[in-house]
Amino acid sequence: MVTEYTTPEAAPGATANGTAKSAVSSVPDATANGTAKAAVNGYQKPAPKLMVCNRGEIARRVIRTANHHGLETIAIYTQVDALAPHVREAKQAIYLGTNPRDYTNKEKLLQVAQDWGVDAIHPGYGFLSENEEFCSAVEAAGITWLGPTAKTLHDFALKHVAREIAEKAGVPVLSGSGLVSTAEDAVAAAEAIGYPVLLKATGGGGGRGIFLCYSKDEVLSQFHVSQKQGEQFFGNSGVFVEKFIEKAHHIEVQMFGDGQGNVVHLGERECSIQRRHQKVLEETPSPLLTDSQREELAAAAVRLGAAAHYRSAGTVEFLVDEDTKKFYFLEVNTRLQVEHGITEMVNGNVDIVEWMLRLQLPQFLAPLDLTTCTTERSGWSIEVRINGENPAKDFQPCPGTLGEVKFPTELDGVRVDSWIEAGTEISPYYDSLLAKLMVYAPTRELAVKKMKQALAGTVIKGVPNNVEFLQALVEDPRFALGDTTTKFLEGFHFTPRVVEVVLPGLQTTVQDWPGRTQLWHVGVPPSGPMDSLHHRLANALVGNASDAAALEFGLTGPTLKFHCDCLVALTGAVFDASLDGAPVTWNSSFLVKSGQELKIGQVDSSTGVRGYLAVSGGVDVPLYLGSRSTFPNGNFGGYQGRYLRPGDSLPVGPVTAVAQPTSLPAGWREKFAGAVHELSSDANTVVVGVLPGPHANPDYFTDDAVDVFYSSPYQVHYNSNRLGVRLNGPRPTWTRTDGGEGGSHPSNVHDHTYAVGTINFTGDMPVILMVDGPSLGGFVCPATIVSTELWKVGQVGV
């Protein structure tokens, strides 16, 4: 199946609102519908078809520039990405199928390209961007590969070969070995080099296949793991040994070559703040280097690129010893780098993707002549990577649906490259990167300040992410000083404001009060707490506003691990509850320290069926249709639109009012809760106050039926829930034999609006319609429970 999308207007190129100017010559613009032909050498050329073999933000990034310059852009997508922005923004979109791995299916992608008459392929980064075999096949088919040659991909993919090229180009390299075939050979090489050392899979990248070893035993234990990861992820089990620098900076140089030996650089980037060899924050220029040192580093990168006759965009990565300031070649990334955007921002908003297009599509765009290209480098730029991962669970990737997405694009000097929006489904099949947040300012001090502003204005809710982690990171005094070695995060301590669900209990949901009351007229139930009284009391006990989101649970409560200090309140029916094994008092608030576990067990059925838990700050889930309440039957609201599950992380909102532990006064319920105080001789009987109507006698029920209805006890039916509470009791007597035009049963009437708390006769059985129930129906309703009494129904059991 092939789906085609069109865009009515070409998207403009992104800018960073910086003050630097670019001296790169201008290129022809596209027409509004993107079908313009470029004037080259005085005559018109048809627009080439460009297929972007990627997804997410990098696909959007490439498509944006290509659309701007009038190319016929083609997106590809799998089923999970059917609604992704890159699919909408390309001129055409091709469906690959249901297999999420089809982005790396070389044969299928090449066939698609040939079937659609593609002229060029941009691989983006990741996936097949550095795959020599795919590049060779593309070029053999007569399609332009927008990137380095297959030989370049081959040579720099093998780290031991890349070291040899660097040495021949006069670029310093760390002490290291060639490929070693056995663990014993690796030990010998390590001892000759001197510990500590790195075991490195020669085909590796992204931290895979790399192991730090301080001893012989560690080399022996990790050697085969490095081999296995290299074979598994990169199809190459080769391993070599390299010296490890204890206080190192990871600094890289952006280069661009024309494949003829001409190479330019666009400055360096400091990428030292990493977690498991994955970059977290990047900035340019590096705060470590002096001007002479950065010139020396850039010259080495240019020398290496020229020696390799490098073509297109690439990055030369170095390790720099903080103490000696000596630098050593690490590797070359033979593709457009994730963090290329901040380099563009400090180079007058030059467009590196545009350079790639101009270099290899000169018949359509103005040809790129590197011997005359210049940019003015000024200012400072910082990027953070926003990922859909959970800091409370060792940064485990977290799929799910985003409920709220907001970026501070209104701020001057802020750029966001992203692929997410409210409603985006984060898939478990791909990289966890959600967005790249970049800032530009004239100085590093101002850039750091702007990044703090930008992160404060970034809101991503619905799926655990690292925004709060990044906010804490840029506040670290060491970052302000530029003290950012590769061990930075080892000394960084972060406490996420989340509560982890160890066990969910029974039908535990996030609810707020009063729920979605404004949408009742269009059939959306309000949801919210079944017992709104105890829900609001729980919030009051921790100092929250009455509409803050809290947890509701029934019969069996959840077990929760707190990752931050919180004031917590428990109200409603009384459950067994303990904090790290010590009992806690019900209908009170108490302090919980980070790392403590609150276990809520079985309910005391004589006190009701539902309990409520509030935390100071509230459960910070996104608003959906004006409420944070969960409607499980509709799969929306609350946390992922469902009951809680083990492993869920509930974000805790900011505390706006400081409260102290307290408890409800003795006898509060009898004194304050509700207007009806009539007691039954049966302690298990609950009496509630009602208003007659909207369908009272004599039109529907006999006088005797109404007397029986108000005076007789009813038993809760087992098939009761948040939609409605069914009641077993006396059958009514009717004043009519059928419902006339409403239906065949006397309980039938024309459809009319219901209210929460309405007692609805579905046939001869009364049902109290509750917070998740219908707003419209065709059954008689003789009475409605008043709102101040409705909380009691939320606590009735079978």
Coordinates of N, CA and C in Angstrom, one line a residue, residues 16-138:
A16 N 17.7 30.2 14.3 CA 18.0 30.2 15.7 C 17.9 31.6 16.3
N17 N 17.6 32.6 15.4 CA 17.5 34.0 15.9 C 18.8 34.6 16.5
G18 N 19.9 34.0 16.1 CA 21.2 34.5 16.5 C 21.6 35.7 15.7
T19 N 22.7 36.3 16.2 CA 23.1 37.6 15.5 C 24.2 37.4 14.5
A20 N 24.8 36.2 14.5 CA 25.8 35.9 13.5 C 25.3 35.9 12.1
K21 N 26.1 36.3 11.1 CA 25.7 36.3 9.7 C 26.5 35.2 9.0
S22 N 25.9 34.7 7.9 CA 26.6 33.7 7.1 C 27.0 34.3 5.8
A23 N 28.2 33.9 5.3 CA 28.7 34.4 4.1 C 28.4 33.4 2.9
V24 N 27.7 32.4 3.2 CA 27.4 31.3 2.2 C 26.4 31.9 1.2
S25 N 26.7 31.6 -0.1 CA 25.9 32.2 -1.2 C 24.4 31.7 -1.1
S26 N 23.5 32.5 -1.5 CA 22.1 32.1 -1.5 C 21.8 31.1 -2.5
V27 N 20.7 30.3 -2.3 CA 20.2 29.3 -3.2 C 18.8 29.6 -3.6
P28 N 18.3 29.0 -4.8 CA 17.0 29.3 -5.2 C 15.9 28.8 -4.3
D29 N 14.8 29.5 -4.1 CA 13.7 29.1 -3.2 C 12.7 28.3 -4.0
A30 N 11.9 27.5 -3.3 CA 10.8 26.8 -3.9 C 9.6 27.7 -4.0
T31 N 8.7 27.3 -4.9 CA 7.4 27.9 -5.0 C 6.6 27.4 -3.8
A32 N 5.4 28.0 -3.7 CA 4.5 27.7 -2.5 C 4.1 26.2 -2.5
N33 N 3.9 25.6 -3.6 CA 3.5 24.2 -3.6 C 4.7 23.2 -3.7
G34 N 5.9 23.8 -3.7 CA 7.1 22.9 -3.6 C 7.5 22.3 -5.0
T35 N 6.9 22.7 -6.1 CA 7.1 22.0 -7.3 C 8.0 22.9 -8.3
A36 N 8.5 23.9 -7.8 CA 9.3 24.8 -8.6 C 10.5 24.1 -9.2
K37 N 11.0 24.6 -10.3 CA 12.2 24.1 -10.9 C 13.3 25.2 -10.7
A38 N 14.5 24.7 -10.4 CA 15.6 25.7 -10.2 C 16.3 26.1 -11.5
A39 N 16.6 27.4 -11.5 CA 17.4 27.9 -12.6 C 18.9 27.7 -12.4
V40 N 19.5 26.8 -13.2 CA 20.9 26.5 -13.1 C 21.5 26.7 -14.4
N41 N 22.5 27.5 -14.5 CA 23.2 27.8 -15.8 C 22.2 28.4 -16.8
G42 N 21.2 29.1 -16.3 CA 20.3 29.7 -17.3 C 19.1 28.9 -17.8
Y43 N 18.9 27.7 -17.4 CA 17.8 26.9 -17.8 C 17.2 26.1 -16.7
Q44 N 16.0 25.6 -16.8 CA 15.2 25.0 -15.8 C 15.5 23.5 -15.7
K45 N 15.6 23.0 -14.4 CA 15.8 21.6 -14.2 C 14.7 21.1 -13.3
P46 N 14.2 19.9 -13.6 CA 13.1 19.3 -12.8 C 13.6 19.0 -11.4
A47 N 12.8 19.1 -10.4 CA 13.2 18.8 -9.0 C 13.5 17.4 -8.8
P48 N 14.6 17.0 -8.2 CA 15.0 15.6 -7.9 C 14.0 15.1 -6.8
K49 N 13.9 13.8 -6.9 CA 13.1 13.1 -5.8 C 14.1 12.6 -4.8
L50 N 13.8 13.1 -3.6 CA 14.7 12.8 -2.4 C 14.0 12.0 -1.4
M51 N 14.4 10.8 -1.2 CA 13.8 9.9 -0.2 C 14.7 9.9 1.1
V52 N 14.0 10.2 2.2 CA 14.6 10.3 3.5 C 14.4 9.0 4.2
C53 N 15.5 8.2 4.3 CA 15.4 6.9 4.9 C 15.6 6.9 6.4
N54 N 14.7 7.6 7.1 CA 14.7 7.7 8.5 C 13.4 8.2 9.0
R55 N 13.3 8.5 10.3 CA 12.1 8.8 10.9 C 12.4 9.9 12.0
G56 N 11.4 10.3 12.7 CA 11.6 11.2 13.9 C 12.1 12.5 13.5
E57 N 12.8 13.2 14.4 CA 13.2 14.6 14.3 C 14.2 14.8 13.1
I58 N 15.0 13.8 12.9 CA 16.0 14.0 11.8 C 15.3 13.9 10.4
A59 N 14.3 13.1 10.3 CA 13.6 13.0 9.0 C 12.9 14.4 8.8
R60 N 12.3 15.0 9.8 CA 11.7 16.3 9.7 C 12.7 17.3 9.4
R61 N 13.9 17.2 10.0 CA 15.0 18.2 9.8 C 15.4 18.2 8.3
V62 N 15.6 17.1 7.7 CA 16.0 17.0 6.3 C 14.9 17.4 5.4
I63 N 13.7 16.9 5.7 CA 12.5 17.3 4.8 C 12.3 18.8 4.8
R64 N 12.5 19.4 6.0 CA 12.3 20.9 6.1 C 13.2 21.6 5.1
T65 N 14.5 21.3 5.1 CA 15.4 22.0 4.2 C 15.1 21.6 2.7
A66 N 14.9 20.3 2.5 CA 14.6 19.9 1.1 C 13.3 20.5 0.5
N67 N 12.3 20.6 1.3 CA 11.1 21.3 0.9 C 11.3 22.7 0.6
H68 N 12.1 23.4 1.4 CA 12.4 24.8 1.3 C 13.0 25.1 -0.1
H69 N 13.8 24.1 -0.5 CA 14.5 24.3 -1.8 C 13.9 23.6 -3.0
G70 N 12.6 23.2 -2.8 CA 11.8 22.7 -3.9 C 12.0 21.3 -4.3
L71 N 12.7 20.5 -3.6 CA 12.9 19.1 -3.9 C 11.6 18.3 -3.7
E72 N 11.4 17.2 -4.4 CA 10.3 16.4 -4.2 C 10.6 15.4 -3.1
T73 N 10.2 15.7 -1.9 CA 10.6 14.9 -0.8 C 9.6 13.7 -0.6
I74 N 10.2 12.6 -0.2 CA 9.5 11.3 0.0 C 9.9 10.8 1.4
A75 N 8.9 10.6 2.2 CA 9.0 10.0 3.5 C 8.7 8.6 3.5
I76 N 9.3 7.8 4.4 CA 8.9 6.4 4.5 C 8.4 6.2 6.0
Y77 N 7.6 5.2 6.2 CA 7.1 5.0 7.5 C 6.5 3.6 7.7
T78 N 6.6 3.1 8.9 CA 6.0 1.9 9.3 C 4.7 2.2 10.0
Q79 N 3.9 1.1 10.3 CA 2.6 1.3 10.9 C 2.6 2.2 12.1
V80 N 3.6 2.0 13.0 CA 3.6 2.7 14.3 C 3.8 4.2 14.0
D81 N 4.3 4.6 12.9 CA 4.6 6.0 12.6 C 3.6 6.6 11.6
A82 N 2.5 6.0 11.4 CA 1.5 6.4 10.4 C 1.1 7.9 10.6
L83 N 1.0 8.3 11.9 CA 0.6 9.7 12.2 C 1.7 10.6 12.5
A84 N 2.9 10.2 12.3 CA 4.1 11.0 12.7 C 4.2 12.2 11.8
P85 N 4.8 13.3 12.3 CA 4.8 14.6 11.5 C 5.7 14.5 10.2
H86 N 6.7 13.7 10.2 CA 7.5 13.6 9.0 C 6.7 13.0 7.8
V87 N 5.7 12.2 8.2 CA 4.9 11.6 7.1 C 4.0 12.7 6.5
R88 N 3.5 13.6 7.3 CA 2.6 14.7 6.8 C 3.4 15.8 6.1
E89 N 4.6 16.0 6.5 CA 5.4 17.1 6.0 C 6.1 16.8 4.6
A90 N 6.3 15.6 4.3 CA 6.9 15.3 3.0 C 5.9 15.4 1.9
K91 N 6.4 15.6 0.7 CA 5.4 15.7 -0.4 C 4.7 14.4 -0.7
Q92 N 5.4 13.3 -0.5 CA 4.8 12.0 -0.6 C 5.3 11.1 0.6
A93 N 4.5 10.1 0.9 CA 4.9 9.2 2.0 C 4.6 7.8 1.6
I94 N 5.5 6.9 1.8 CA 5.4 5.5 1.4 C 5.4 4.6 2.6
Y95 N 4.3 3.8 2.6 CA 4.1 2.9 3.7 C 4.9 1.6 3.6
L96 N 5.8 1.3 4.5 CA 6.6 0.1 4.4 C 6.0 -1.1 4.9
G97 N 5.1 -1.0 5.9 CA 4.4 -2.2 6.4 C 4.3 -2.2 7.9
T98 N 3.9 -3.3 8.4 CA 3.7 -3.4 9.9 C 5.0 -3.7 10.7
N99 N 6.0 -4.2 10.0 CA 7.2 -4.5 10.7 C 8.0 -3.2 11.1
P100 N 8.1 -3.0 12.4 CA 8.8 -1.7 12.8 C 10.3 -1.7 12.4
R101 N 10.9 -2.8 12.1 CA 12.3 -2.9 11.7 C 12.5 -2.6 10.2
D102 N 11.5 -2.2 9.5 CA 11.7 -2.0 8.1 C 12.5 -0.8 7.7
Y103 N 12.7 0.1 8.7 CA 13.6 1.2 8.4 C 15.0 0.7 8.2
T104 N 15.3 -0.5 8.6 CA 16.7 -1.0 8.3 C 16.6 -2.2 7.3
N105 N 15.6 -2.4 6.6 CA 15.4 -3.4 5.6 C 16.0 -2.9 4.3
K106 N 17.3 -3.2 4.1 CA 18.0 -2.6 2.9 C 17.4 -2.9 1.6
E107 N 17.0 -4.2 1.5 CA 16.4 -4.6 0.2 C 15.1 -3.9 -0.1
K108 N 14.3 -3.8 0.9 CA 13.0 -3.2 0.7 C 13.1 -1.7 0.4
L109 N 14.0 -1.0 1.1 CA 14.2 0.4 0.9 C 14.7 0.7 -0.5
L110 N 15.7 -0.2 -0.9 CA 16.2 0.1 -2.3 C 15.1 -0.2 -3.3
Q111 N 14.3 -1.2 -3.1 CA 13.2 -1.5 -4.1 C 12.2 -0.4 -4.1
V112 N 11.9 0.2 -3.0 CA 11.0 1.3 -2.9 C 11.6 2.5 -3.7
A113 N 12.8 2.8 -3.5 CA 13.5 3.9 -4.1 C 13.5 3.7 -5.7
Q114 N 13.7 2.5 -6.1 CA 13.7 2.2 -7.6 C 12.3 2.3 -8.1
D115 N 11.3 1.8 -7.4 CA 10.0 1.8 -7.9 C 9.4 3.2 -8.0
W116 N 9.9 4.1 -7.1 CA 9.4 5.5 -7.1 C 10.3 6.5 -7.9
G117 N 11.3 5.9 -8.5 CA 12.1 6.8 -9.3 C 12.9 7.8 -8.5
V118 N 13.4 7.4 -7.4 CA 14.1 8.3 -6.5 C 15.5 8.7 -7.1
D119 N 15.8 9.9 -7.0 CA 17.1 10.4 -7.5 C 18.2 10.4 -6.4
A120 N 17.8 10.6 -5.1 CA 18.8 10.7 -4.1 C 18.2 10.2 -2.8
I121 N 19.1 9.7 -1.9 CA 18.6 9.2 -0.6 C 19.5 9.9 0.5
H122 N 18.8 10.4 1.5 CA 19.4 11.0 2.7 C 19.2 10.0 3.8
P123 N 20.2 9.5 4.4 CA 20.0 8.4 5.4 C 19.8 9.0 6.8
G124 N 20.0 10.3 7.1 CA 19.9 10.9 8.4 C 21.0 10.4 9.3
Y125 N 20.7 10.0 10.5 CA 21.7 9.4 11.4 C 21.0 8.2 12.0
G126 N 21.9 7.2 12.5 CA 21.3 6.0 13.0 C 20.9 5.1 11.8
F127 N 20.1 4.1 12.2 CA 19.6 3.1 11.2 C 20.7 2.8 10.2
L128 N 20.5 3.1 8.9 CA 21.5 2.6 7.8 C 22.4 3.8 7.4
S129 N 22.5 4.8 8.2 CA 23.3 6.0 7.8 C 24.8 5.7 7.6
E130 N 25.3 4.7 8.3 CA 26.7 4.4 8.2 C 26.9 2.9 7.7
N131 N 25.9 2.4 7.0 CA 26.0 1.1 6.5 C 26.6 1.0 5.1
E132 N 27.8 0.5 5.0 CA 28.5 0.4 3.8 C 27.8 -0.4 2.7
E133 N 27.2 -1.5 3.1 CA 26.5 -2.3 2.1 C 25.3 -1.6 1.5
F134 N 24.5 -0.9 2.3 CA 23.4 -0.2 1.7 C 23.9 1.0 0.8
C135 N 24.9 1.7 1.3 CA 25.4 2.8 0.5 C 25.9 2.3 -0.9
S136 N 26.6 1.2 -0.9 CA 27.1 0.6 -2.2 C 25.9 0.2 -3.1
A137 N 24.9 -0.4 -2.5 CA 23.8 -0.8 -3.3 C 23.0 0.4 -3.9
V138 N 22.9 1.4 -3.1 CA 22.2 2.6 -3.6 C 22.9 3.3 -4.7

